[in-house]
mmCIF file of C-alpha atoms in Angstrom:
data_model
loop_
_atom_site.group_PDB
_atom_site.id
_atom_site.type_symbol
_atom_site.label_atom_id
_atom_site.label_comp_id
_atom_site.label_asym_id
_atom_site.label_seq_id
_atom_site.Cartn_x
_atom_site.Cartn_y
_atom_site.Cartn_z
ATOM 1 C CA MET A 158 0.000 0.000 0.000
ATOM 2 C CA ASP A 159 1.222 3.500 -0.804
ATOM 3 C CA GLU A 160 2.779 5.136 2.289
ATOM 4 C CA ASP A 161 0.809 8.362 1.737
ATOM 5 C CA ARG A 162 -2.423 6.357 2.151
ATOM 6 C CA ARG A 163 -1.243 4.626 5.352
ATOM 7 C CA ARG A 164 0.112 7.515 7.315
ATOM 8 C CA HIS A 165 -1.757 9.464 9.966
ATOM 9 C CA LEU A 166 -2.748 12.966 8.877
ATOM 10 C CA SER A 167 -0.273 14.477 11.301
ATOM 11 C CA VAL A 168 2.736 12.636 9.859
ATOM 12 C CA VAL A 169 4.995 14.618 7.578
ATOM 13 C CA ARG A 170 5.444 13.309 4.022
ATOM 14 C CA HIS A 171 8.786 11.620 3.440
ATOM 15 C CA GLY A 172 11.318 14.129 2.176
ATOM 16 C CA GLU A 173 9.024 17.119 2.655
ATOM 17 C CA PRO A 174 10.983 19.915 4.329
ATOM 18 C CA PRO A 175 9.183 21.746 7.114
ATOM 19 C CA SER A 176 8.277 25.323 6.306
ATOM 20 C CA ALA A 177 9.527 28.064 8.598
ATOM 21 C CA PRO A 178 8.562 28.626 11.334
ATOM 22 C CA GLY A 179 6.536 25.410 11.110
ATOM 23 C CA LYS A 180 3.412 23.797 9.761
ATOM 24 C CA ALA A 181 0.054 24.728 11.213
ATOM 25 C CA CYS A 182 -1.320 22.064 13.532
ATOM 26 C CA LEU A 183 -3.502 21.448 16.532
ATOM 27 C CA VAL A 184 -1.783 20.320 19.742
ATOM 28 C CA LEU A 185 -3.536 18.142 22.334
ATOM 29 C CA ASP A 186 -2.856 19.328 25.903
ATOM 30 C CA ASP A 187 -4.964 18.548 28.972
ATOM 31 C CA GLY A 188 -7.738 17.108 26.797
ATOM 32 C CA GLU A 189 -8.096 20.269 24.664
ATOM 33 C CA TRP A 190 -6.815 21.156 21.187
ATOM 34 C CA TRP A 191 -4.718 24.320 20.847
ATOM 35 C CA GLN A 192 -3.590 26.048 17.639
ATOM 36 C CA GLY A 193 0.122 25.854 17.004
ATOM 37 C CA THR A 194 2.904 24.991 14.609
ATOM 38 C CA VAL A 195 5.193 21.967 14.309
ATOM 39 C CA ILE A 196 8.648 21.419 12.845
ATOM 40 C CA TRP A 197 9.031 17.686 12.280
ATOM 41 C CA GLU A 198 12.244 15.792 13.010
ATOM 42 C CA ALA A 199 13.963 14.367 9.913
ATOM 43 C CA ALA A 200 13.207 10.713 10.749
ATOM 44 C CA ARG A 201 11.033 8.563 12.976
ATOM 45 C CA ARG A 202 12.394 7.817 16.439
ATOM 46 C CA GLU A 203 13.165 4.323 17.753
ATOM 47 C CA ASP A 204 9.567 4.039 18.976
ATOM 48 C CA GLY A 205 8.416 4.211 15.340
ATOM 49 C CA LEU A 206 6.644 7.550 15.785
ATOM 50 C CA TRP A 207 7.217 10.911 14.157
ATOM 51 C CA TRP A 208 8.187 13.613 16.662
ATOM 52 C CA GLY A 209 8.414 17.333 16.235
ATOM 53 C CA THR A 210 9.002 20.573 18.078
ATOM 54 C CA VAL A 211 5.668 22.271 18.606
ATOM 55 C CA THR A 212 4.960 25.847 19.574
ATOM 56 C CA TYR A 213 1.470 26.772 20.726
ATOM 57 C CA ARG A 214 -0.322 29.301 22.857
ATOM 58 C CA LYS A 215 -2.279 28.005 25.872
ATOM 59 C CA ASP A 216 -4.097 30.419 28.159
ATOM 60 C CA GLY A 217 -1.937 33.297 26.881
ATOM 61 C CA GLN A 218 1.342 31.474 27.481
ATOM 62 C CA VAL A 219 3.622 30.390 24.594
ATOM 63 C CA ILE A 220 4.766 26.785 25.015
ATOM 64 C CA THR A 221 7.485 25.040 22.978
ATOM 65 C CA GLU A 222 8.155 21.324 23.484
ATOM 66 C CA ALA A 223 8.686 17.990 21.715
ATOM 67 C CA ARG A 224 5.502 16.034 20.938
ATOM 68 C CA SER A 225 4.753 12.827 19.055
ATOM 69 C CA GLN A 226 2.337 12.445 16.174
ATOM 70 C CA HIS A 227 -0.294 11.171 18.631
ATOM 71 C CA ASP A 228 -0.639 14.643 20.176
ATOM 72 C CA LEU A 229 -0.831 16.527 16.877
ATOM 73 C CA ARG A 230 -3.308 17.035 14.044
ATOM 74 C CA ALA A 231 -2.537 18.702 10.732
ATOM 75 C CA ARG A 232 -4.529 21.814 9.872
#
């Protein structure tokens, strides 16, 4: 099966460079989705998941941290 058909929406396409300062996404935190951006790492980690550095605003505070594809949704 074609990899583009199998991947989760939040997974970056193979070889697709992240745009600066990141791709628009939603970030799951404390059961709520927050608007943010993600810059994906170049390859999957040992756990088989895509990880990226996300920046989002929650309750007026800017948060930047590493998150896996399970906490992110493409916008």
